[in-house]
mmCIF file of C-alpha atoms in Angstrom:
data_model
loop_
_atom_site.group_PDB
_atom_site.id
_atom_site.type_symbol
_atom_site.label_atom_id
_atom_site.label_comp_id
_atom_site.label_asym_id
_atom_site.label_seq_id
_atom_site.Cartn_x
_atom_site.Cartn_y
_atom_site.Cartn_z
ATOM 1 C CA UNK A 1 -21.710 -6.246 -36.369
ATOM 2 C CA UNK A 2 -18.629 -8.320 -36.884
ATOM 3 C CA UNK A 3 -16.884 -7.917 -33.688
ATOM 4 C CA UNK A 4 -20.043 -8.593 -32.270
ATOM 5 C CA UNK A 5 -20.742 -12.252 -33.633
ATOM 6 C CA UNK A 6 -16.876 -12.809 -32.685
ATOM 7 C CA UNK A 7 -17.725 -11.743 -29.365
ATOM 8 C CA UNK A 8 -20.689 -13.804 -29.065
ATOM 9 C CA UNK A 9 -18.859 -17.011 -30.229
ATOM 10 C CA UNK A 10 -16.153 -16.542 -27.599
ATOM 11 C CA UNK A 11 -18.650 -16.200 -24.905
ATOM 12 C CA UNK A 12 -20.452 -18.827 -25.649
ATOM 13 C CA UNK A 13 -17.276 -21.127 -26.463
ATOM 14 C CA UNK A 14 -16.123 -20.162 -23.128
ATOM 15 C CA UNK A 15 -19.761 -21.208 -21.345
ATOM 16 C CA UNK A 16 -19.826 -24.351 -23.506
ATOM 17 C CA UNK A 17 -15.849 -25.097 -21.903
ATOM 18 C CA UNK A 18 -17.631 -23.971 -18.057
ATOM 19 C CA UNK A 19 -20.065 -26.620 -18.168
ATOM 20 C CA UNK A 20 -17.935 -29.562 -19.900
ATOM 21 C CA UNK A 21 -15.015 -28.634 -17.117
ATOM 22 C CA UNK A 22 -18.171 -28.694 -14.365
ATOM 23 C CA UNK A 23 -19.543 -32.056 -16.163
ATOM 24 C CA UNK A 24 -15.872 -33.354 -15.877
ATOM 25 C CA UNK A 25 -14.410 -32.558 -12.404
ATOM 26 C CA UNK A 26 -14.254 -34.227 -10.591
ATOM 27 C CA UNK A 27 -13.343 -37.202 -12.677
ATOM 28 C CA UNK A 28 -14.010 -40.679 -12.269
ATOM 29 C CA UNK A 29 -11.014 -42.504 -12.341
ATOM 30 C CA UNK A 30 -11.544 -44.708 -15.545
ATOM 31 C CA UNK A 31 -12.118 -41.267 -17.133
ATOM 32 C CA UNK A 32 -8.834 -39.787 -15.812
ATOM 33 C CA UNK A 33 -7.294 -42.653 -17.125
ATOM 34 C CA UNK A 34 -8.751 -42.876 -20.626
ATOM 35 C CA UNK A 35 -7.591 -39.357 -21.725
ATOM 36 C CA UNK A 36 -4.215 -39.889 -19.566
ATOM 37 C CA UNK A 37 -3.745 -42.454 -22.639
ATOM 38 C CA UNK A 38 -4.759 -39.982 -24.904
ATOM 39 C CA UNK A 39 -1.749 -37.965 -25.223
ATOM 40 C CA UNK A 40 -0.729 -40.080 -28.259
ATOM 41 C CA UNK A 41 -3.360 -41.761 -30.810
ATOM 42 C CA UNK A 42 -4.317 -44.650 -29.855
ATOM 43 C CA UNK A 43 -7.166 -47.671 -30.845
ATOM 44 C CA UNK A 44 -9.450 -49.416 -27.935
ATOM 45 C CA UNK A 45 -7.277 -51.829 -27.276
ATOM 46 C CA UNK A 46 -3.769 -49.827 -27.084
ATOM 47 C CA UNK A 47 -6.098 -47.714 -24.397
ATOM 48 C CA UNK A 48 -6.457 -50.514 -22.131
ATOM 49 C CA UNK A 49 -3.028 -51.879 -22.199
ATOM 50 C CA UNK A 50 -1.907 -48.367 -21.967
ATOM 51 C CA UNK A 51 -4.085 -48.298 -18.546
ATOM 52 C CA UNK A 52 -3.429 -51.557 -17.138
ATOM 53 C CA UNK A 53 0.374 -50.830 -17.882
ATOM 54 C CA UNK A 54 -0.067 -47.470 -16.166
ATOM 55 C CA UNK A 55 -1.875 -48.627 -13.214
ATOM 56 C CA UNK A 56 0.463 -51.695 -12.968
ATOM 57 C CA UNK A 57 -2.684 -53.736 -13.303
ATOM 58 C CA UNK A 58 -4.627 -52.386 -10.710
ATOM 59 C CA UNK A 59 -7.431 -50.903 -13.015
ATOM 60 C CA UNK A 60 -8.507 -53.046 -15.586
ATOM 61 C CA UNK A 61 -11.058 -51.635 -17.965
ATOM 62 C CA UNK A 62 -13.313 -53.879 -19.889
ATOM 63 C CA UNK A 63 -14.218 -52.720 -23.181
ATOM 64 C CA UNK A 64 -17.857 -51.586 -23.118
ATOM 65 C CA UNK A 65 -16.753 -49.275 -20.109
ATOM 66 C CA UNK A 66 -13.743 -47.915 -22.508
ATOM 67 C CA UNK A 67 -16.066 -47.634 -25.657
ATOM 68 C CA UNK A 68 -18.982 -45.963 -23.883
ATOM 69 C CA UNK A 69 -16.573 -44.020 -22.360
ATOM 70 C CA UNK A 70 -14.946 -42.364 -25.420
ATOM 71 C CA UNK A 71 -18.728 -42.039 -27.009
ATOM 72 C CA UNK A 72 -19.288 -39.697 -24.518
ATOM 73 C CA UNK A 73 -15.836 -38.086 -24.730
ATOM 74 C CA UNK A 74 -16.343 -37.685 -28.079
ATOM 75 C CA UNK A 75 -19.857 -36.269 -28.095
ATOM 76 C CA UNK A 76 -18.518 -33.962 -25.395
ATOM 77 C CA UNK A 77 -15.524 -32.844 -27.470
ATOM 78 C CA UNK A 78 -13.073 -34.121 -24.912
ATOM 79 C CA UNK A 79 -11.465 -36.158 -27.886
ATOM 80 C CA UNK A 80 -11.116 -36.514 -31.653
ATOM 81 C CA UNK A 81 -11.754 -39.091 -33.493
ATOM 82 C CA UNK A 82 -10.189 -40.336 -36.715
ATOM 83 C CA UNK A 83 -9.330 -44.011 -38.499
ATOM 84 C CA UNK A 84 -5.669 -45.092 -39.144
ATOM 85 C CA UNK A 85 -4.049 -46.056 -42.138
ATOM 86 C CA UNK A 86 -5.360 -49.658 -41.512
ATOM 87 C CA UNK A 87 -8.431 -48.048 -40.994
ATOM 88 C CA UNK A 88 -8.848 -48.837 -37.505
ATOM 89 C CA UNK A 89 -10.443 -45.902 -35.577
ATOM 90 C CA UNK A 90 -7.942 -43.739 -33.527
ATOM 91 C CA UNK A 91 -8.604 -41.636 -30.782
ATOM 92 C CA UNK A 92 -6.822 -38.722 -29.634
ATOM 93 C CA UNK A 93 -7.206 -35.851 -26.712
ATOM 94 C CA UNK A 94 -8.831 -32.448 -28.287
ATOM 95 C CA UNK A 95 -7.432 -29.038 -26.471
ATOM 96 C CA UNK A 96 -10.760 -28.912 -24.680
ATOM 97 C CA UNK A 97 -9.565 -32.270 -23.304
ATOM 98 C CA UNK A 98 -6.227 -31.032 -22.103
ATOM 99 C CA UNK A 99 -8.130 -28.390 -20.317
ATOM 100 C CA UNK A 100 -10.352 -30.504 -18.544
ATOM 101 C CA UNK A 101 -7.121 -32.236 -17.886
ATOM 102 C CA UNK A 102 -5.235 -29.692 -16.543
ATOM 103 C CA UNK A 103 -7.711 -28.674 -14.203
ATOM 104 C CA UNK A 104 -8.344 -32.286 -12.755
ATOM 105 C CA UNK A 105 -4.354 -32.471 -12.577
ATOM 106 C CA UNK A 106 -4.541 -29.316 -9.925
ATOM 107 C CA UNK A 107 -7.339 -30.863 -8.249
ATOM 108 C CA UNK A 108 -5.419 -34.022 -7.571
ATOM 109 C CA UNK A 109 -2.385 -32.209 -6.783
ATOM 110 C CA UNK A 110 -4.634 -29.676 -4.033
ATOM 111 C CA UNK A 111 -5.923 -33.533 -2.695
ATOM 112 C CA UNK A 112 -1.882 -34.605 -2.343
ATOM 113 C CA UNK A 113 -0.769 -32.074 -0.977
ATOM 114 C CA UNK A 114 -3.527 -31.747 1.666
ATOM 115 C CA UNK A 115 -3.013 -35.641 2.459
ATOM 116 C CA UNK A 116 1.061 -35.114 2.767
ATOM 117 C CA UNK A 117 0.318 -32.363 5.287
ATOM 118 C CA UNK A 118 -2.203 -34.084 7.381
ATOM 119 C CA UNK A 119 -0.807 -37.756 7.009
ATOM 120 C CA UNK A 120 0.377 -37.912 10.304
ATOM 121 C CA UNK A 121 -2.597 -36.849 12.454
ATOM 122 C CA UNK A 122 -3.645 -40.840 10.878
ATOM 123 C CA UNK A 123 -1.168 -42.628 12.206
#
């Protein structure tokens, strides 16, 4: 009965990983760049400056759109959550993020590469 449960918990980690990745990707680009920043803790604010340096001020992110954002990260298990030393809260990408991560990263790199190839034909 043992192996069982164990199997049963994989499969059903697995589905639970299916439908986050589905839920995910496509990703919205304030979403891409949120966990992008996530590679290394980080508190609200260092996430927007991280952004805004990233995106060379382009993409500006306001903090409701940040905060409700990594609610729903959170909830989703896309992050983890933690306070700092100063006790401010941290936030930092979970594996299940750097899956959903990996998998938009191919998607985007599929969309390049089809753009390099067909690039001409819009000029």
């Amino acid at each position: 009965m043992t192996w069982h449960n164990e199997l049963t918990k994989q499969v059903n980690a697995v589905s639970a990983a299916q439908k986050v990745l589905k839920k995910y990707v496509p990703m919205t680009e304030t979403a891409f760049y949120i966990l992008l920043s996530l590679t290394k803790p980080r508190h609200g604010y260092g996430i927007i400056k991280h952004v805004d340096d990233l995106s060379e001020g382009r993409l500006r992110l306001g903090s409701g759109t940040v905060y409700g954002t990594l609610t729903k990260m959170n909830k989703d298990g896309l992050i983890t959550v933690f306070a700092d030393e100063e006790r401010k809260t941290v936030y930092e990408v979970s594996e299940l993020g750097k899956e959903v991560m990996r998998a938009e990263i191919g998607r985007l790199k599929e969309l390049h590469r089809n753009a390099v190839t067909s690039e001409e034909e819009f000029q």
